[in-house]
Short mmCIF file of C-alpha atoms and ligand atoms in Angstrom, two decimals:
data_model
loop_
_atom_site.label_atom_id
_atom_site.label_comp_id
_atom_site.label_asym_id
_atom_site.label_seq_id
_atom_site.Cartn_x
_atom_site.Cartn_y
_atom_site.Cartn_z
CA MET A 180 23.61 16.70 -13.95
CA SER A 181 25.42 14.06 -16.03
CA ASP A 182 24.18 12.58 -19.32
CA ASP A 183 23.16 9.40 -17.54
CA THR A 184 19.53 8.57 -18.05
CA LEU A 185 17.09 7.97 -15.22
CA LEU A 186 17.25 4.24 -15.99
CA ASP A 187 21.09 4.25 -16.03
CA ARG A 188 21.02 5.81 -12.58
CA ALA A 189 18.43 3.31 -11.34
CA LEU A 190 20.59 0.45 -12.60
CA LEU A 191 23.49 1.66 -10.46
CA ARG A 192 21.51 0.43 -7.46
CA LEU A 193 21.25 -3.02 -9.04
CA GLU A 194 25.00 -3.18 -9.69
CA GLU A 195 25.77 -2.05 -6.17
CA ALA A 196 23.48 -4.66 -4.62
CA ALA A 197 24.95 -7.36 -6.86
CA ASN A 198 28.40 -6.64 -5.40
CA HIS A 199 27.12 -7.77 -2.02
CA LEU A 200 25.67 -11.06 -3.18
CA LYS A 201 27.02 -14.07 -5.01
CA ILE A 202 24.87 -13.69 -8.04
CA ASP A 203 25.10 -15.41 -11.39
CA GLN A 204 25.75 -13.04 -14.31
CA ASP A 205 22.60 -14.39 -15.97
CA VAL A 206 20.54 -12.72 -13.25
CA ILE A 207 22.06 -9.31 -13.92
CA GLU A 208 21.69 -9.77 -17.68
CA LYS A 209 17.99 -10.44 -17.21
CA LEU A 210 17.36 -7.52 -14.88
CA LYS A 211 19.37 -4.95 -16.85
CA TYR A 212 16.73 -4.49 -19.55
CA PRO A 213 12.94 -4.25 -19.63
CA ARG A 214 11.36 -7.40 -20.99
CA GLU A 215 8.91 -5.54 -23.23
CA THR A 216 7.79 -1.97 -23.72
CA THR A 217 4.92 -1.17 -26.04
CA LYS A 218 4.39 2.29 -27.43
CA THR A 219 1.25 3.45 -29.15
CA ARG A 220 -0.78 6.53 -29.95
CA LEU A 221 -4.23 7.04 -28.54
CA LEU A 222 -6.49 8.93 -30.91
CA ILE A 223 -9.55 10.33 -29.19
CA ARG A 224 -12.47 12.55 -30.11
CA MET A 225 -12.43 15.85 -28.24
CA ASP A 226 -15.58 17.62 -27.05
CA ASP A 227 -15.35 20.17 -29.88
CA GLY A 228 -15.50 17.37 -32.46
CA SER A 229 -11.79 17.42 -33.35
CA ARG A 230 -9.46 14.43 -32.90
CA LYS A 231 -6.29 14.50 -30.86
CA SER A 232 -3.49 11.98 -30.54
CA PHE A 233 -1.54 11.16 -27.35
CA LEU A 234 1.60 9.07 -26.89
CA ALA A 235 1.15 6.13 -24.53
CA TRP A 236 3.31 3.30 -23.20
CA ARG A 237 3.08 0.13 -21.16
CA CYS A 238 6.22 -1.56 -19.90
CA ARG A 239 6.45 -5.06 -18.40
CA TYR A 240 9.94 -4.94 -16.92
CA ASP A 241 10.28 -8.39 -15.40
CA ASP A 242 7.74 -11.10 -14.65
CA THR A 243 9.91 -13.78 -13.08
CA ARG A 244 8.13 -13.57 -9.71
CA GLY A 245 4.60 -13.17 -11.07
CA PRO A 246 2.38 -11.01 -13.26
CA THR A 247 3.74 -7.51 -13.73
CA LYS A 248 2.22 -4.80 -11.55
CA GLY A 249 2.44 -1.03 -11.76
CA GLY A 250 0.53 2.21 -12.09
CA ILE A 251 -0.48 4.33 -15.06
CA ARG A 252 0.65 7.95 -14.99
CA PHE A 253 -0.98 10.78 -16.97
CA HIS A 254 1.64 13.52 -17.19
CA PRO A 255 2.75 16.02 -19.86
CA ASP A 256 6.45 15.18 -19.26
CA SER A 257 6.17 11.39 -19.34
CA THR A 258 8.82 9.61 -21.41
CA VAL A 259 9.53 6.01 -22.27
CA GLU A 260 12.61 6.16 -20.10
CA GLU A 261 10.59 7.30 -17.09
CA VAL A 262 8.09 4.50 -17.66
CA GLU A 263 10.85 1.87 -17.86
CA THR A 264 12.58 3.22 -14.76
CA LEU A 265 9.37 3.22 -12.76
CA ALA A 266 8.75 -0.37 -13.95
CA PHE A 267 12.26 -1.34 -12.80
CA TRP A 268 11.54 0.15 -9.37
CA MET A 269 8.23 -1.77 -9.23
CA THR A 270 10.11 -5.01 -9.90
CA PHE A 271 12.27 -4.39 -6.84
CA LYS A 272 9.45 -2.99 -4.72
CA CYS A 273 7.31 -6.10 -5.17
CA ALA A 274 10.32 -8.27 -4.37
CA VAL A 275 11.17 -6.29 -1.20
CA MET A 276 7.64 -6.83 0.10
CA ASN A 277 7.58 -10.45 -1.13
CA LEU A 278 4.44 -9.86 -3.20
CA PRO A 279 4.00 -12.45 -5.97
CA TYR A 280 4.47 -9.89 -8.74
CA GLY A 281 6.96 -8.61 -11.24
CA GLY A 282 7.20 -4.92 -12.15
CA GLY A 283 5.41 -2.87 -14.78
CA LYS A 284 4.32 0.70 -15.46
CA GLY A 285 2.39 2.75 -17.99
CA ALA A 286 1.92 6.37 -18.96
CA VAL A 287 0.16 8.73 -21.32
CA ARG A 288 1.88 11.97 -22.26
CA VAL A 289 -0.94 14.35 -21.48
CA ASP A 290 -1.82 17.16 -19.13
CA PRO A 291 -5.08 15.77 -17.76
CA HIS A 292 -6.00 19.17 -16.31
CA GLN A 293 -6.52 20.37 -19.89
CA LEU A 294 -9.13 17.67 -20.59
CA SER A 295 -12.83 17.69 -19.77
CA LYS A 296 -14.18 14.75 -17.79
CA THR A 297 -15.65 13.15 -20.91
CA GLU A 298 -12.34 13.54 -22.77
CA LEU A 299 -10.54 12.00 -19.80
CA GLU A 300 -12.93 9.05 -19.88
CA ARG A 301 -12.40 8.53 -23.61
CA LEU A 302 -8.63 8.68 -23.13
CA SER A 303 -8.74 6.16 -20.25
CA ARG A 304 -10.88 3.76 -22.28
CA ALA A 305 -8.63 4.21 -25.34
CA TYR A 306 -5.64 3.19 -23.19
CA VAL A 307 -7.31 -0.11 -22.32
CA GLN A 308 -8.39 -0.73 -25.92
CA ALA A 309 -4.78 -0.24 -27.03
CA PHE A 310 -3.26 -2.46 -24.33
CA ALA A 311 -6.04 -5.03 -23.81
CA ASN A 312 -3.77 -7.85 -24.99
CA ILE A 313 -0.96 -6.83 -22.67
CA ILE A 314 -2.83 -6.32 -19.42
CA GLY A 315 -4.81 -9.03 -17.62
CA PRO A 316 -5.33 -10.42 -14.10
CA ASP A 317 -2.62 -13.07 -14.64
CA ARG A 318 -0.38 -11.02 -16.89
CA ASP A 319 -0.10 -7.33 -16.09
CA ILE A 320 -2.16 -5.42 -13.53
CA PRO A 321 -2.27 -1.59 -13.67
CA ALA A 322 -3.13 0.80 -10.83
CA PRO A 323 -3.26 4.57 -10.27
CA ASP A 324 -0.17 6.76 -10.26
CA VAL A 325 0.44 10.49 -10.57
CA TYR A 326 -2.68 12.28 -11.94
CA THR A 327 -4.75 9.09 -12.24
CA ASN A 328 -7.24 7.98 -9.61
CA ALA A 329 -9.99 5.53 -8.62
CA MET A 330 -12.49 7.03 -11.09
CA ILE A 331 -10.07 6.42 -13.97
CA MET A 332 -9.36 2.87 -12.77
CA GLY A 333 -13.14 2.26 -12.70
CA TRP A 334 -13.50 3.34 -16.35
CA MET A 335 -10.52 1.19 -17.32
CA ALA A 336 -11.85 -1.92 -15.54
CA ASP A 337 -15.22 -1.39 -17.20
CA GLU A 338 -13.61 -1.10 -20.64
CA TYR A 339 -11.63 -4.30 -20.07
CA ASN A 340 -14.80 -6.13 -19.03
CA GLN A 341 -16.57 -4.94 -22.16
CA ILE A 342 -13.72 -6.11 -24.38
CA THR A 343 -13.40 -9.54 -22.76
CA GLY A 344 -17.13 -10.05 -22.14
CA GLU A 345 -16.43 -11.10 -18.56
CA VAL A 346 -16.36 -9.29 -15.23
CA ARG A 347 -12.71 -9.53 -14.18
CA PRO A 348 -12.10 -6.84 -11.56
CA ALA A 349 -8.64 -8.25 -10.75
CA VAL A 350 -7.30 -6.74 -14.00
CA ILE A 351 -6.74 -3.41 -12.29
CA THR A 352 -6.37 -2.18 -8.72
CA GLY A 353 -7.16 1.12 -7.04
CA LYS A 354 -10.76 0.86 -8.24
CA PRO A 355 -13.70 2.56 -6.50
CA ILE A 356 -14.99 0.43 -3.60
CA ALA A 357 -18.31 0.03 -5.46
CA LEU A 358 -16.47 -1.76 -8.31
CA GLY A 359 -14.42 -4.13 -6.19
CA GLY A 360 -11.82 -1.74 -4.80
CA SER A 361 -10.28 -2.55 -1.43
CA LEU A 362 -10.95 -0.70 1.76
CA GLY A 363 -7.80 1.07 2.91
CA ARG A 364 -6.28 1.66 -0.55
CA ASN A 365 -6.61 5.47 -0.34
CA ASP A 366 -4.12 6.00 2.44
CA ALA A 367 -2.12 2.78 1.95
CA THR A 368 1.06 4.39 0.61
CA ALA A 369 1.28 6.86 3.45
CA ARG A 370 0.19 4.27 6.01
CA GLY A 371 2.93 1.86 4.92
CA GLY A 372 5.53 4.62 5.40
CA PHE A 373 3.97 5.59 8.72
CA TYR A 374 4.04 1.98 10.03
CA LEU A 375 7.67 1.70 8.92
CA VAL A 376 8.77 4.85 10.75
CA ARG A 377 6.83 3.90 13.86
CA HIS A 378 8.33 0.40 13.89
CA LEU A 379 11.92 1.62 13.50
CA ALA A 380 11.55 4.87 15.50
CA THR A 381 14.05 3.92 18.20
CA GLU A 382 16.67 2.76 15.71
CA LEU A 383 16.11 5.94 13.67
CA GLY A 384 16.49 8.14 16.73
CA LEU A 385 12.99 9.61 16.40
CA ASP A 386 11.11 10.57 19.57
CA LYS A 387 7.40 10.02 20.11
CA ASP A 388 6.72 13.70 19.29
CA HIS A 389 9.11 14.29 16.40
CA THR A 390 8.79 17.06 13.81
CA VAL A 391 7.98 16.37 10.16
CA SER A 392 8.26 18.38 6.94
CA ILE A 393 6.59 17.18 3.75
CA GLN A 394 7.39 18.02 0.13
CA GLY A 395 4.32 17.52 -2.08
CA PHE A 396 0.87 17.65 -0.58
CA GLY A 397 -1.15 15.25 -2.75
CA ASN A 398 -2.42 11.78 -1.92
CA ALA A 399 0.75 10.46 -0.28
CA GLY A 400 1.74 13.71 1.47
CA GLN A 401 -1.69 14.56 2.88
CA TYR A 402 -2.38 11.11 4.29
CA TYR A 403 1.08 10.96 5.83
CA ALA A 404 0.47 14.33 7.49
CA ARG A 405 -2.83 13.13 8.89
CA LEU A 406 -1.47 9.83 10.24
CA THR A 407 1.64 11.28 11.82
CA ALA A 408 -0.22 14.25 13.38
CA ALA A 409 -2.83 11.89 14.86
CA ASP A 410 0.05 9.91 16.39
CA GLY A 411 1.29 12.98 18.30
CA ASN A 412 3.98 14.23 15.92
CA SER A 413 4.15 17.75 14.59
CA VAL A 414 3.96 18.64 10.88
CA ILE A 415 5.88 21.90 10.70
CA ALA A 416 6.35 22.55 6.95
CA VAL A 417 4.70 21.47 3.69
CA SER A 418 4.91 22.37 0.01
CA ASP A 419 2.95 21.82 -3.18
CA SER A 420 3.97 22.61 -6.77
CA THR A 421 3.31 26.33 -6.21
CA GLY A 422 4.93 27.09 -2.86
CA ALA A 423 5.78 26.12 0.72
CA ILE A 424 4.84 27.14 4.27
CA HIS A 425 6.52 26.75 7.66
CA ARG A 426 5.30 26.99 11.24
CA PRO A 427 7.85 25.75 13.81
CA GLY A 428 5.10 25.15 16.38
CA GLY A 429 3.19 22.83 14.04
CA LEU A 430 0.53 23.26 11.34
CA ASP A 431 -3.17 22.44 11.63
CA VAL A 432 -3.15 19.45 9.28
CA GLU A 433 -6.92 19.02 9.02
CA LYS A 434 -7.37 22.69 8.04
CA LEU A 435 -4.63 22.33 5.44
CA ILE A 436 -6.20 19.21 3.93
CA ALA A 437 -9.65 20.84 3.86
CA GLY A 438 -8.12 23.80 2.02
CA LYS A 439 -6.39 21.54 -0.54
CA GLU A 440 -9.62 19.64 -1.07
CA ALA A 441 -11.28 22.96 -1.82
CA GLY A 442 -8.66 23.54 -4.53
CA ARG A 443 -6.47 26.03 -2.65
CA ARG A 444 -2.65 26.25 -2.68
CA VAL A 445 -0.73 25.73 0.55
CA ALA A 446 0.94 29.15 0.34
CA ASP A 447 -2.46 30.89 0.14
CA MET A 448 -3.38 29.39 3.51
CA ALA A 449 -0.27 30.65 5.37
CA ALA A 450 -1.90 33.61 7.15
CA GLU A 451 -4.88 31.73 8.54
CA LEU A 452 -2.60 28.91 9.72
CA GLY A 453 -0.20 31.32 11.44
CA ALA A 454 2.60 30.09 9.15
CA HIS A 455 5.06 31.96 6.99
CA VAL A 456 5.65 31.39 3.30
CA ILE A 457 9.08 30.03 2.35
CA SER A 458 10.55 29.07 -1.02
CA PRO A 459 10.21 25.41 -2.03
CA ASP A 460 14.00 25.04 -1.84
CA ASP A 461 14.05 26.44 1.71
CA LEU A 462 11.73 23.62 2.73
CA LEU A 463 14.74 21.28 2.54
CA GLY A 464 16.66 23.47 4.99
CA VAL A 465 13.94 23.48 7.65
CA GLU A 466 15.14 22.16 11.05
CA THR A 467 13.11 18.96 11.32
CA ASP A 468 13.52 15.38 12.50
CA LEU A 469 11.88 13.74 9.50
CA PHE A 470 11.72 14.97 5.90
CA VAL A 471 9.17 13.29 3.62
CA PRO A 472 9.56 13.81 -0.14
CA ALA A 473 6.10 13.03 -1.56
CA ALA A 474 6.11 14.88 -4.90
CA LEU A 475 8.03 13.61 -7.95
CA GLU A 476 11.37 12.02 -8.86
CA ASP A 477 14.75 13.81 -8.89
CA MET A 478 13.74 16.53 -6.41
CA ILE A 479 16.78 16.13 -4.14
CA THR A 480 19.95 16.48 -6.18
CA LYS A 481 23.62 17.14 -5.55
CA ASP A 482 22.79 20.87 -5.71
CA ASN A 483 20.42 20.94 -2.74
CA ALA A 484 21.04 17.73 -0.73
CA ALA A 485 23.61 19.37 1.54
CA THR A 486 20.98 21.80 2.83
CA ILE A 487 18.82 19.02 4.30
CA LYS A 488 18.77 19.22 8.10
CA ALA A 489 16.55 16.23 8.86
CA LYS A 490 17.85 13.12 10.67
CA VAL A 491 15.72 10.82 8.53
CA VAL A 492 14.29 10.98 4.99
CA LEU A 493 11.23 8.87 4.18
CA GLU A 494 10.84 8.51 0.41
CA LEU A 495 7.11 8.37 -0.21
CA ALA A 496 7.71 9.58 -3.79
CA ASN A 497 9.39 7.29 -6.27
CA GLY A 498 13.02 8.21 -6.92
CA PRO A 499 13.05 11.64 -5.22
CA VAL A 500 16.77 11.41 -4.32
CA THR A 501 19.36 11.10 -7.09
CA PRO A 502 22.38 8.79 -6.51
CA ASP A 503 24.70 11.82 -6.15
CA ALA A 504 22.41 13.30 -3.52
CA ASP A 505 22.13 9.94 -1.82
CA LYS A 506 25.87 9.89 -1.31
CA ILE A 507 25.83 13.40 0.19
CA LEU A 508 23.06 12.41 2.62
CA ASN A 509 24.88 9.22 3.55
CA ASP A 510 28.08 11.14 4.27
CA LYS A 511 26.10 13.56 6.45
CA GLY A 512 24.70 10.62 8.42
CA VAL A 513 21.13 11.19 7.26
CA ILE A 514 19.21 7.89 7.15
CA VAL A 515 17.18 7.50 3.94
CA LEU A 516 14.32 5.01 4.05
CA PRO A 517 14.20 4.14 0.35
CA ASP A 518 11.16 4.37 -1.94
CA ILE A 519 11.00 0.66 -2.74
CA LEU A 520 10.35 0.01 0.95
CA ALA A 521 8.96 3.34 2.21
CA ASN A 522 6.10 3.73 -0.29
CA ALA A 523 5.38 0.03 -0.86
CA GLY A 524 2.21 0.16 1.27
CA GLY A 525 0.31 1.23 -1.86
CA VAL A 526 1.21 -1.80 -3.94
CA THR A 527 0.74 -4.04 -0.90
CA VAL A 528 -2.90 -3.01 -0.49
CA SER A 529 -3.27 -3.21 -4.28
CA TYR A 530 -2.18 -6.83 -3.88
CA PHE A 531 -4.86 -7.28 -1.20
CA GLU A 532 -7.42 -5.86 -3.64
CA TRP A 533 -6.36 -8.36 -6.33
CA VAL A 534 -6.53 -11.24 -3.84
CA GLN A 535 -10.01 -10.18 -2.66
CA ASN A 536 -11.23 -9.82 -6.28
CA ARG A 537 -10.00 -13.30 -7.14
CA GLN A 538 -11.45 -14.97 -4.07
CA GLY A 539 -14.68 -12.94 -4.26
CA TYR A 540 -14.56 -12.36 -0.51
CA TYR A 541 -13.83 -8.97 0.98
CA TRP A 542 -11.98 -8.05 4.18
CA ASP A 543 -12.88 -5.29 6.61
CA LEU A 544 -10.61 -2.32 7.20
CA GLU A 545 -9.24 -3.74 10.42
CA GLU A 546 -8.04 -6.83 8.60
CA ILE A 547 -6.44 -4.77 5.80
CA HIS A 548 -4.53 -2.66 8.33
CA ALA A 549 -3.42 -5.69 10.33
CA ARG A 550 -2.14 -7.47 7.21
CA LEU A 551 -0.35 -4.34 5.98
CA LEU A 552 1.26 -3.78 9.37
CA LYS A 553 2.54 -7.35 9.46
CA ILE A 554 4.19 -7.15 6.04
CA VAL A 555 5.68 -3.66 6.56
CA GLU A 556 7.16 -4.62 9.94
CA ARG A 557 8.49 -7.95 8.69
CA GLU A 558 10.17 -6.58 5.56
CA GLY A 559 11.19 -3.29 7.21
CA ARG A 560 12.94 -5.21 9.97
CA ALA A 561 14.63 -7.53 7.45
CA VAL A 562 15.97 -4.54 5.50
CA TRP A 563 17.13 -2.82 8.68
CA ASP A 564 18.95 -5.96 9.82
CA ILE A 565 20.74 -6.29 6.47
CA ALA A 566 21.81 -2.63 6.70
CA GLN A 567 23.27 -3.24 10.16
CA SER A 568 24.92 -6.57 9.50
CA ARG A 569 26.52 -5.51 6.21
CA ASN A 570 27.15 -1.92 7.27
CA VAL A 571 25.36 -0.50 4.23
CA SER A 572 22.67 2.14 3.74
CA ALA A 573 19.01 1.21 4.08
CA ARG A 574 18.67 1.69 0.33
CA SER A 575 21.45 -0.77 -0.46
CA ALA A 576 19.96 -3.16 2.06
CA ALA A 577 16.53 -2.96 0.40
CA TYR A 578 18.07 -3.70 -3.01
CA ILE A 579 20.11 -6.57 -1.58
CA HIS A 580 16.96 -7.98 0.04
CA ALA A 581 14.96 -7.71 -3.20
CA LEU A 582 17.76 -8.91 -5.47
CA GLY A 583 18.20 -12.04 -3.35
CA ARG A 584 14.55 -12.94 -3.98
CA LEU A 585 14.71 -12.08 -7.68
CA ALA A 586 17.91 -14.09 -8.09
CA ASN A 587 16.36 -17.12 -6.40
CA ALA A 588 13.41 -16.97 -8.79
CA ILE A 589 15.58 -16.48 -11.88
CA GLU A 590 17.96 -19.24 -10.82
CA ALA A 591 15.02 -21.59 -10.28
CA HIS A 592 14.47 -21.38 -14.04
CA GLY A 593 18.07 -22.48 -14.60
CA THR A 594 21.14 -20.29 -15.03
CA GLN A 595 24.46 -20.80 -16.83
CA PRO A 596 26.15 -23.14 -14.32
CA PHE A 597 23.09 -25.41 -14.47
CA PHE A 598 23.10 -25.60 -18.27
CA ALA A 599 26.87 -25.76 -18.53
CA GLY A 600 26.63 -28.46 -16.04
P1 NAD B 244 -0.44 13.51 -6.31
O1 NAD B 244 -0.57 13.95 -7.72
O2 NAD B 244 -1.66 13.25 -5.49
O3 NAD B 244 0.44 14.58 -5.48
C1 NAD B 244 1.63 15.11 -5.93
C2 NAD B 244 1.87 16.40 -5.14
O4 NAD B 244 3.18 16.88 -5.44
C3 NAD B 244 0.91 17.53 -5.45
O5 NAD B 244 0.53 18.18 -4.25
C4 NAD B 244 1.76 18.51 -6.28
O6 NAD B 244 1.35 19.86 -6.13
C5 NAD B 244 3.10 18.28 -5.64
N1 NAD B 244 4.22 18.72 -6.44
C6 NAD B 244 4.45 18.59 -7.77
N2 NAD B 244 5.61 19.20 -8.10
C7 NAD B 244 6.11 19.71 -6.94
C8 NAD B 244 7.27 20.45 -6.62
N3 NAD B 244 8.15 20.80 -7.56
N4 NAD B 244 7.48 20.81 -5.32
C9 NAD B 244 6.61 20.47 -4.36
N5 NAD B 244 5.48 19.76 -4.62
C10 NAD B 244 5.24 19.40 -5.89
O7 NAD B 244 0.50 12.23 -6.37
P2 NAD B 244 0.69 11.08 -5.28
O8 NAD B 244 -0.17 9.95 -5.64
O9 NAD B 244 0.67 11.66 -3.92
O10 NAD B 244 2.19 10.66 -5.64
C11 NAD B 244 3.32 11.39 -5.17
C12 NAD B 244 4.55 10.53 -5.31
O11 NAD B 244 4.33 9.32 -4.57
C13 NAD B 244 4.90 10.09 -6.73
O12 NAD B 244 6.31 9.98 -6.84
C14 NAD B 244 4.28 8.71 -6.84
O13 NAD B 244 4.89 7.92 -7.84
C15 NAD B 244 4.55 8.21 -5.43
N6 NAD B 244 3.71 7.11 -5.05
C16 NAD B 244 2.36 7.25 -4.92
C17 NAD B 244 1.59 6.15 -4.57
C18 NAD B 244 0.12 6.26 -4.37
O14 NAD B 244 -0.49 5.25 -3.98
N7 NAD B 244 -0.49 7.41 -4.53
C19 NAD B 244 2.20 4.90 -4.39
C20 NAD B 244 3.59 4.78 -4.50
C21 NAD B 244 4.32 5.91 -4.85
#
């Protein structure tokens, strides 16, 4: 791998999209750098009475189109660069879906599995205390990301309410339903990807009963498996961080999910599912119609991309395919449905949660699904049409689509030709 940082590589997509549009240099200058990134240390009391300090960040990348929006990740490998890159992707994701938001992201460098529940609560509350002046319903709205969940969002919303002395649930999304969370948020990321694939199935060359392999069997991966299996497709291989399994005739998805919920690893369930254990790298080489990366970033690189046999890749994870790997897949004729479109169902239902919190009136599940479907099909179709008309990849098309909207918003504030004028 080159010395380029994750953000450098992400910015390549911006430059490439800019080549397709007549865009003022002011727009690129604005989008090349995060607007503000705040770093702090969270000092919390551990259960044994000692104190421990954790690095934490919040980045507001760009707020031209609205308050910044993005999850908070608790991960031992988090870095400022990862946070800024994820915030950059959020900026483009919200623009692709035409949500009235900019992009943000946050993280704490911690392995949450090493903390007790009370320590986790103190850490979550400390995060809000540290960033209370940065977040806010009209300024910057966090949500869950890797290793954070509804329970943590509930603690964070509660802490914010205590600090401000008001009940303002719209400060954070992905909350428990009992605290103003939206119906349908749990499976929204997977559902958005599922609606997208179903809408474009003919164009993608996917039959009604296509085969699917899934890398990463957490929130996004499990819900995708459930939705696609219920629609008549066959999930034939899955992996988690410890191993992978394969059954060409199709896996029993509900049994797999029940096992994961009980804390088991996918490889340990192979025998009872009639599957065989394969190495995580071999998962990429499985003969399948659709491959769904749903784990972490940078999983498909120039070293393993050539082994992928799928016709279509649906990026439920953020940034799972590096630019080098992207090129290899493109040359092989594999269609990649890019993260900023493919996994945007999550932020779209987060937006619905924010809207419902602000209006104080809540929608039923049917309405959430109908609204999500409408947005995914509208923006998915727009991206597909750009890809066809400009003869570019779906990823380039998604960036072109988003950049057009960002440029319009930035130009509406006045760019160089206006002031030189
Ligand atoms: P999660 O923590 O619930 O699941 C992650 C899964 O990936 C786990 O099963 C873990 O075992 C697995 N994993 C980790 N390393 C792996 C490896 N090397 N090989 C195979 N599997 C591995 O997280 P999630 O919420 O499902 O998020 C997954 C991805 O989707 C992330 O990139 C996240 O940013 C993205 N995403 C999630 C949402 C959401 O709403 N949950 C929204 C948008 C994007």
